[in-house]
Amino acid sequence: MTIRLTLPTSDSVDVDRTMIVGRLPECDVVIADVLVSGNHFEIGPAPGGAQIVDLQSSNGTFVNGERLIAPRVLTGGEEIAVGSQKIMVERVVQAAPADLRLVVRVGIDTGIAARITDAAPIMIGRGDDADLKLSDPLVSARHCQVALVRPPAGPCPHCGMLSQPGDAHCVGCGRARIAAEVEDLGSANGVLVDGSPVNPQVTTCGRVPPRMR
């Protein structure tokens, strides 16, 4: 997630570092307005958005019509007013490519691995068409399928920060929000996730991996 500023000139700037906004030419973002101070305000990345701080400007910094008197975190949708100029704040969700890695930890196929991406689910089994091919005789030819899913909008269970659909990581603490959906494809011996049979079950990233029994 990135906070983007749309300037009075219609140019846009992503807040990917701490920046000084003001009238001086050496500012990171220059606003050509006599009512704007040389160094007017500072803005930089912060958990959940971008933090804006007024730098003791002569005419003040206003967010949604309210004068900024203390640091404030912008999360998108706000309007910043400096001098006679207005800057729009936008929250940009970047659905970065995501992946999970499945690794066989026990048994005769220990060390075999496969990567699950957004592109397509992977099929695990003993058959030649399996994406993750196992040689264990207790594994069916087409045993199970594992696919990536992105959780819906909601609060992070770790930090409580609200994330949006498409966010691969929590906007607050940065933890992965990717989950894997495991579906039994009618195997003879079943699939266990955390000791429970699945058909299908969604298991979040970092939990005990699927086990073919």
PDB file of C-alpha atoms in Angstrom:
ATOM      1  CA  MET A   1       0.000   0.000   0.000  1.00  0.00           C
ATOM      2  CA  THR A   2       1.284   3.445  -0.963  1.00  0.00           C
ATOM      3  CA  ILE A   3       0.023   6.946  -0.254  1.00  0.00           C
ATOM      4  CA  ARG A   4       0.038   9.100  -3.400  1.00  0.00           C
ATOM      5  CA  LEU A   5      -0.230  12.898  -3.540  1.00  0.00           C
ATOM      6  CA  THR A   6      -1.859  14.589  -6.529  1.00  0.00           C
ATOM      7  CA  LEU A   7      -0.410  18.102  -6.755  1.00  0.00           C
ATOM      8  CA  PRO A   8      -2.081  21.292  -8.034  1.00  0.00           C
ATOM      9  CA  THR A   9      -0.132  20.792 -11.277  1.00  0.00           C
ATOM     10  CA  SER A  10      -1.870  17.366 -11.655  1.00  0.00           C
ATOM     11  CA  ASP A  11       1.499  15.671 -11.175  1.00  0.00           C
ATOM     12  CA  SER A  12       1.507  12.793  -8.680  1.00  0.00           C
ATOM     13  CA  VAL A  13       4.095  11.824  -6.077  1.00  0.00           C
ATOM     14  CA  ASP A  14       4.245   8.548  -4.159  1.00  0.00           C
ATOM     15  CA  VAL A  15       5.137   8.943  -0.492  1.00  0.00           C
ATOM     16  CA  ASP A  16       7.808   6.233  -0.421  1.00  0.00           C
ATOM     17  CA  ARG A  17      10.213   8.211   1.798  1.00  0.00           C
ATOM     18  CA  THR A  18      10.177  11.245   4.076  1.00  0.00           C
ATOM     19  CA  MET A  19       9.805  14.408   1.987  1.00  0.00           C
ATOM     20  CA  ILE A  20       9.701  18.148   2.583  1.00  0.00           C
ATOM     21  CA  VAL A  21       6.994  20.101   0.772  1.00  0.00           C
ATOM     22  CA  GLY A  22       7.399  23.855   0.397  1.00  0.00           C
ATOM     23  CA  ARG A  23       8.259  26.829  -1.800  1.00  0.00           C
ATOM     24  CA  LEU A  24      12.060  26.524  -1.757  1.00  0.00           C
ATOM     25  CA  PRO A  25      13.612  24.924  -4.866  1.00  0.00           C
ATOM     26  CA  GLU A  26      15.549  22.446  -2.723  1.00  0.00           C
ATOM     27  CA  CYS A  27      12.322  20.940  -1.317  1.00  0.00           C
ATOM     28  CA  ASP A  28      11.431  17.419  -2.428  1.00  0.00           C
ATOM     29  CA  VAL A  29       8.059  18.738  -3.633  1.00  0.00           C
ATOM     30  CA  VAL A  30       7.966  22.397  -4.676  1.00  0.00           C
ATOM     31  CA  ILE A  31       4.718  24.382  -4.440  1.00  0.00           C
ATOM     32  CA  ALA A  32       5.036  27.721  -6.278  1.00  0.00           C
ATOM     33  CA  ASP A  33       2.752  29.854  -4.149  1.00  0.00           C
ATOM     34  CA  VAL A  34       3.779  32.977  -2.191  1.00  0.00           C
ATOM     35  CA  LEU A  35       1.479  31.878   0.654  1.00  0.00           C
ATOM     36  CA  VAL A  36       3.424  28.619   1.041  1.00  0.00           C
ATOM     37  CA  SER A  37       6.404  28.686   3.409  1.00  0.00           C
ATOM     38  CA  GLY A  38       9.888  27.712   2.291  1.00  0.00           C
ATOM     39  CA  ASN A  39       9.666  24.442   4.197  1.00  0.00           C
ATOM     40  CA  HIS A  40       5.935  24.064   4.760  1.00  0.00           C
ATOM     41  CA  PHE A  41       5.262  20.487   5.839  1.00  0.00           C
ATOM     42  CA  GLU A  42       6.910  17.091   6.050  1.00  0.00           C
ATOM     43  CA  ILE A  43       5.296  13.823   4.990  1.00  0.00           C
ATOM     44  CA  GLY A  44       6.605  10.271   5.114  1.00  0.00           C
ATOM     45  CA  PRO A  45       5.553   6.605   5.307  1.00  0.00           C
ATOM     46  CA  ALA A  46       3.888   5.451   8.540  1.00  0.00           C
ATOM     47  CA  PRO A  47       2.020   2.308   9.616  1.00  0.00           C
ATOM     48  CA  GLY A  48      -1.328   2.392   7.848  1.00  0.00           C
ATOM     49  CA  GLY A  49      -0.557   5.360   5.608  1.00  0.00           C
ATOM     50  CA  ALA A  50       1.632   8.479   5.676  1.00  0.00           C
ATOM     51  CA  GLN A  51       2.326  10.895   8.522  1.00  0.00           C
ATOM     52  CA  ILE A  52       2.140  14.627   7.866  1.00  0.00           C
ATOM     53  CA  VAL A  53       3.767  17.243  10.130  1.00  0.00           C
ATOM     54  CA  ASP A  54       3.495  21.017   9.781  1.00  0.00           C
ATOM     55  CA  LEU A  55       6.941  22.661   9.899  1.00  0.00           C
ATOM     56  CA  GLN A  56       5.809  25.811  11.705  1.00  0.00           C
ATOM     57  CA  SER A  57       4.565  27.285   8.454  1.00  0.00           C
ATOM     58  CA  SER A  58       3.340  30.895   8.434  1.00  0.00           C
ATOM     59  CA  ASN A  59      -0.123  30.178   7.071  1.00  0.00           C
ATOM     60  CA  GLY A  60      -0.644  26.650   8.329  1.00  0.00           C
ATOM     61  CA  THR A  61      -1.346  23.250   6.841  1.00  0.00           C
ATOM     62  CA  PHE A  62      -4.965  22.140   6.646  1.00  0.00           C
ATOM     63  CA  VAL A  63      -6.292  18.579   6.291  1.00  0.00           C
ATOM     64  CA  ASN A  64      -9.939  18.359   5.277  1.00  0.00           C
ATOM     65  CA  GLY A  65     -10.373  21.971   6.370  1.00  0.00           C
ATOM     66  CA  GLU A  66      -8.864  21.497   9.841  1.00  0.00           C
ATOM     67  CA  ARG A  67      -5.603  23.175  10.759  1.00  0.00           C
ATOM     68  CA  LEU A  68      -2.859  20.662  11.509  1.00  0.00           C
ATOM     69  CA  ILE A  69      -1.615  21.200  15.055  1.00  0.00           C
ATOM     70  CA  ALA A  70      -0.035  17.779  15.631  1.00  0.00           C
ATOM     71  CA  PRO A  71       1.336  14.958  13.477  1.00  0.00           C
ATOM     72  CA  ARG A  72      -1.450  13.093  11.691  1.00  0.00           C
ATOM     73  CA  VAL A  73      -1.563   9.831   9.740  1.00  0.00           C
ATOM     74  CA  LEU A  74      -3.241  10.105   6.344  1.00  0.00           C
ATOM     75  CA  THR A  75      -4.870   6.933   5.031  1.00  0.00           C
ATOM     76  CA  GLY A  76      -6.239   8.172   1.699  1.00  0.00           C
ATOM     77  CA  GLY A  77      -9.134  10.364   0.624  1.00  0.00           C
ATOM     78  CA  GLU A  78      -7.982  13.485   2.483  1.00  0.00           C
ATOM     79  CA  GLU A  79      -7.405  16.960   1.033  1.00  0.00           C
ATOM     80  CA  ILE A  80      -4.335  18.956   2.094  1.00  0.00           C
ATOM     81  CA  ALA A  81      -4.538  22.738   1.719  1.00  0.00           C
ATOM     82  CA  VAL A  82      -1.434  24.943   1.815  1.00  0.00           C
ATOM     83  CA  GLY A  83      -1.624  28.584   0.830  1.00  0.00           C
ATOM     84  CA  SER A  84      -4.130  28.723  -2.004  1.00  0.00           C
ATOM     85  CA  GLN A  85      -3.192  25.261  -3.243  1.00  0.00           C
ATOM     86  CA  LYS A  86      -4.876  21.907  -2.660  1.00  0.00           C
ATOM     87  CA  ILE A  87      -3.226  18.478  -2.675  1.00  0.00           C
ATOM     88  CA  MET A  88      -5.307  15.308  -2.907  1.00  0.00           C
ATOM     89  CA  VAL A  89      -4.306  12.192  -0.960  1.00  0.00           C
ATOM     90  CA  GLU A  90      -4.906   8.783  -2.511  1.00  0.00           C
ATOM     91  CA  ARG A  91      -4.379   5.292  -1.117  1.00  0.00           C
ATOM     92  CA  VAL A  92      -2.921   3.029  -3.799  1.00  0.00           C
ATOM     93  CA  VAL A  93      -3.203  -0.724  -3.242  1.00  0.00           C
ATOM     94  CA  GLN A  94      -0.471  -2.595  -5.005  1.00  0.00           C
ATOM     95  CA  ALA A  95      -1.425  -6.236  -5.372  1.00  0.00           C
ATOM     96  CA  ALA A  96       2.120  -7.500  -5.504  1.00  0.00           C
ATOM     97  CA  PRO A  97       2.800 -10.982  -6.873  1.00  0.00           C
ATOM     98  CA  ALA A  98       2.501 -13.454  -4.068  1.00  0.00           C
ATOM     99  CA  ASP A  99       3.657 -16.992  -3.571  1.00  0.00           C
ATOM    100  CA  LEU A 100       3.926 -19.778  -1.049  1.00  0.00           C
ATOM    101  CA  ARG A 101       6.377 -22.645  -1.047  1.00  0.00           C
ATOM    102  CA  LEU A 102       5.430 -26.228  -0.242  1.00  0.00           C
ATOM    103  CA  VAL A 103       8.277 -28.431   0.967  1.00  0.00           C
ATOM    104  CA  VAL A 104       8.102 -32.140   1.808  1.00  0.00           C
ATOM    105  CA  ARG A 105       9.541 -32.444   5.330  1.00  0.00           C
ATOM    106  CA  VAL A 106       9.182 -36.151   6.103  1.00  0.00           C
ATOM    107  CA  GLY A 107       9.051 -39.454   4.236  1.00  0.00           C
ATOM    108  CA  ILE A 108      10.791 -40.817   1.193  1.00  0.00           C
ATOM    109  CA  ASP A 109      10.273 -37.603  -0.789  1.00  0.00           C
ATOM    110  CA  THR A 110      11.851 -35.281   1.795  1.00  0.00           C
ATOM    111  CA  GLY A 111      13.241 -32.115   0.201  1.00  0.00           C
ATOM    112  CA  ILE A 112      10.962 -32.006  -2.844  1.00  0.00           C
ATOM    113  CA  ALA A 113       9.379 -28.576  -3.172  1.00  0.00           C
ATOM    114  CA  ALA A 114       6.969 -26.590  -5.321  1.00  0.00           C
ATOM    115  CA  ARG A 115       5.964 -22.931  -5.402  1.00  0.00           C
ATOM    116  CA  ILE A 116       2.325 -21.812  -5.484  1.00  0.00           C
ATOM    117  CA  THR A 117       1.696 -18.489  -7.238  1.00  0.00           C
ATOM    118  CA  ASP A 118      -1.298 -16.372  -8.207  1.00  0.00           C
ATOM    119  CA  ALA A 119      -1.118 -17.851 -11.693  1.00  0.00           C
ATOM    120  CA  ALA A 120      -2.628 -21.284 -11.005  1.00  0.00           C
ATOM    121  CA  PRO A 121      -3.109 -23.877  -8.262  1.00  0.00           C
ATOM    122  CA  ILE A 122      -0.772 -26.826  -8.056  1.00  0.00           C
ATOM    123  CA  MET A 123      -1.783 -30.468  -7.972  1.00  0.00           C
ATOM    124  CA  ILE A 124      -0.051 -32.909  -5.641  1.00  0.00           C
ATOM    125  CA  GLY A 125      -0.038 -36.609  -6.387  1.00  0.00           C
ATOM    126  CA  ARG A 126       1.808 -39.678  -7.592  1.00  0.00           C
ATOM    127  CA  GLY A 127       0.784 -39.344 -11.249  1.00  0.00           C
ATOM    128  CA  ASP A 128       2.965 -38.009 -14.028  1.00  0.00           C
ATOM    129  CA  ASP A 129       0.758 -34.924 -14.439  1.00  0.00           C
ATOM    130  CA  ALA A 130       1.256 -33.815 -10.811  1.00  0.00           C
ATOM    131  CA  ASP A 131       2.929 -30.433 -10.247  1.00  0.00           C
ATOM    132  CA  LEU A 132       4.404 -31.782  -7.005  1.00  0.00           C
ATOM    133  CA  LYS A 133       5.028 -35.455  -7.764  1.00  0.00           C
ATOM    134  CA  LEU A 134       5.425 -37.811  -4.805  1.00  0.00           C
ATOM    135  CA  SER A 135       6.512 -41.437  -4.883  1.00  0.00           C
ATOM    136  CA  ASP A 136       4.892 -42.584  -1.639  1.00  0.00           C
ATOM    137  CA  PRO A 137       2.546 -45.513  -2.497  1.00  0.00           C
ATOM    138  CA  LEU A 138      -0.067 -44.163  -0.041  1.00  0.00           C
ATOM    139  CA  VAL A 139      -0.434 -40.999  -2.164  1.00  0.00           C
ATOM    140  CA  SER A 140      -3.080 -41.115  -4.902  1.00  0.00           C
ATOM    141  CA  ALA A 141      -2.298 -40.250  -8.520  1.00  0.00           C
ATOM    142  CA  ARG A 142      -4.269 -37.004  -8.140  1.00  0.00           C
ATOM    143  CA  HIS A 143      -4.287 -36.503  -4.381  1.00  0.00           C
ATOM    144  CA  CYS A 144      -5.007 -32.836  -3.628  1.00  0.00           C
ATOM    145  CA  GLN A 145      -4.874 -29.325  -5.021  1.00  0.00           C
ATOM    146  CA  VAL A 146      -3.450 -26.224  -3.334  1.00  0.00           C
ATOM    147  CA  ALA A 147      -4.305 -22.687  -4.479  1.00  0.00           C
ATOM    148  CA  LEU A 148      -3.516 -19.189  -3.236  1.00  0.00           C
ATOM    149  CA  VAL A 149      -6.377 -17.052  -1.966  1.00  0.00           C
ATOM    150  CA  ARG A 150      -6.320 -13.445  -0.784  1.00  0.00           C
ATOM    151  CA  PRO A 151      -8.348 -12.776   2.368  1.00  0.00           C
ATOM    152  CA  PRO A 152     -11.103 -10.141   2.192  1.00  0.00           C
ATOM    153  CA  ALA A 153     -10.873  -6.746   3.852  1.00  0.00           C
ATOM    154  CA  GLY A 154     -10.626  -6.903   7.612  1.00  0.00           C
ATOM    155  CA  PRO A 155      -8.511  -6.181  10.684  1.00  0.00           C
ATOM    156  CA  CYS A 156      -5.130  -7.836  11.073  1.00  0.00           C
ATOM    157  CA  PRO A 157      -5.213 -10.422  13.907  1.00  0.00           C
ATOM    158  CA  HIS A 158      -1.735  -9.268  14.968  1.00  0.00           C
ATOM    159  CA  CYS A 159      -1.926  -5.449  14.983  1.00  0.00           C
ATOM    160  CA  GLY A 160      -5.605  -4.673  14.318  1.00  0.00           C
ATOM    161  CA  MET A 161      -4.892  -2.486  11.278  1.00  0.00           C
ATOM    162  CA  LEU A 162      -7.582  -2.664   8.569  1.00  0.00           C
ATOM    163  CA  SER A 163      -6.397  -4.075   5.246  1.00  0.00           C
ATOM    164  CA  GLN A 164      -8.230  -4.080   1.921  1.00  0.00           C
ATOM    165  CA  PRO A 165      -8.892  -6.883  -0.605  1.00  0.00           C
ATOM    166  CA  GLY A 166      -5.785  -7.414  -2.696  1.00  0.00           C
ATOM    167  CA  ASP A 167      -3.354  -6.444   0.070  1.00  0.00           C
ATOM    168  CA  ALA A 168      -0.786  -9.247   0.126  1.00  0.00           C
ATOM    169  CA  HIS A 169       0.621  -7.897   3.401  1.00  0.00           C
ATOM    170  CA  CYS A 170      -0.860  -6.069   6.371  1.00  0.00           C
ATOM    171  CA  VAL A 171      -0.533  -2.310   5.905  1.00  0.00           C
ATOM    172  CA  GLY A 172       0.266  -1.981   9.614  1.00  0.00           C
ATOM    173  CA  CYS A 173       2.738  -4.702  10.616  1.00  0.00           C
ATOM    174  CA  GLY A 174       3.675  -6.054   7.183  1.00  0.00           C
ATOM    175  CA  ARG A 175       2.749  -9.664   7.942  1.00  0.00           C
ATOM    176  CA  ALA A 176       1.611 -11.822   5.014  1.00  0.00           C
ATOM    177  CA  ARG A 177      -2.135 -11.963   4.370  1.00  0.00           C
ATOM    178  CA  ILE A 178      -1.851 -14.796   1.858  1.00  0.00           C
ATOM    179  CA  ALA A 179      -3.715 -18.023   2.518  1.00  0.00           C
ATOM    180  CA  ALA A 180      -3.768 -21.408   0.812  1.00  0.00           C
ATOM    181  CA  GLU A 181      -6.915 -23.364  -0.023  1.00  0.00           C
ATOM    182  CA  VAL A 182      -6.365 -27.108   0.113  1.00  0.00           C
ATOM    183  CA  GLU A 183      -8.834 -29.372  -1.698  1.00  0.00           C
ATOM    184  CA  ASP A 184      -8.882 -33.175  -1.529  1.00  0.00           C
ATOM    185  CA  LEU A 185      -9.324 -34.491  -5.078  1.00  0.00           C
ATOM    186  CA  GLY A 186     -10.993 -37.718  -3.988  1.00  0.00           C
ATOM    187  CA  SER A 187      -7.823 -39.343  -2.720  1.00  0.00           C
ATOM    188  CA  ALA A 188      -7.927 -42.863  -1.288  1.00  0.00           C
ATOM    189  CA  ASN A 189      -6.254 -41.967   2.005  1.00  0.00           C
ATOM    190  CA  GLY A 190      -7.285 -38.345   2.551  1.00  0.00           C
ATOM    191  CA  VAL A 191      -5.522 -35.071   3.375  1.00  0.00           C
ATOM    192  CA  LEU A 192      -4.953 -33.700   6.869  1.00  0.00           C
ATOM    193  CA  VAL A 193      -4.347 -30.052   7.802  1.00  0.00           C
ATOM    194  CA  ASP A 194      -3.522 -29.578  11.479  1.00  0.00           C
ATOM    195  CA  GLY A 195      -4.751 -33.132  12.012  1.00  0.00           C
ATOM    196  CA  SER A 196      -8.200 -32.551  10.500  1.00  0.00           C
ATOM    197  CA  PRO A 197      -9.464 -33.888   7.149  1.00  0.00           C
ATOM    198  CA  VAL A 198     -10.069 -31.287   4.424  1.00  0.00           C
ATOM    199  CA  ASN A 199     -12.370 -31.002   1.422  1.00  0.00           C
ATOM    200  CA  PRO A 200     -11.699 -28.122   1.071  1.00  0.00           C
ATOM    201  CA  GLN A 201     -10.246 -26.160   3.976  1.00  0.00           C
ATOM    202  CA  VAL A 202      -8.546 -22.774   3.954  1.00  0.00           C
ATOM    203  CA  THR A 203      -5.307 -22.774   5.899  1.00  0.00           C
ATOM    204  CA  THR A 204      -3.423 -19.532   6.436  1.00  0.00           C
ATOM    205  CA  CYS A 205       0.219 -18.974   5.609  1.00  0.00           C
ATOM    206  CA  GLY A 206       2.523 -20.265   8.329  1.00  0.00           C
ATOM    207  CA  ARG A 207       0.314 -23.011   9.693  1.00  0.00           C
ATOM    208  CA  VAL A 208       1.036 -26.759   9.596  1.00  0.00           C
ATOM    209  CA  PRO A 209       1.235 -27.834   5.947  1.00  0.00           C
ATOM    210  CA  PRO A 210      -1.013 -30.451   4.330  1.00  0.00           C
ATOM    211  CA  ARG A 211      -0.278 -34.049   5.200  1.00  0.00           C
ATOM    212  CA  MET A 212      -1.198 -37.037   3.031  1.00  0.00           C
ATOM    213  CA  ARG A 213      -2.154 -39.875   5.339  1.00  0.00           C
TER     214      ARG A 213
END
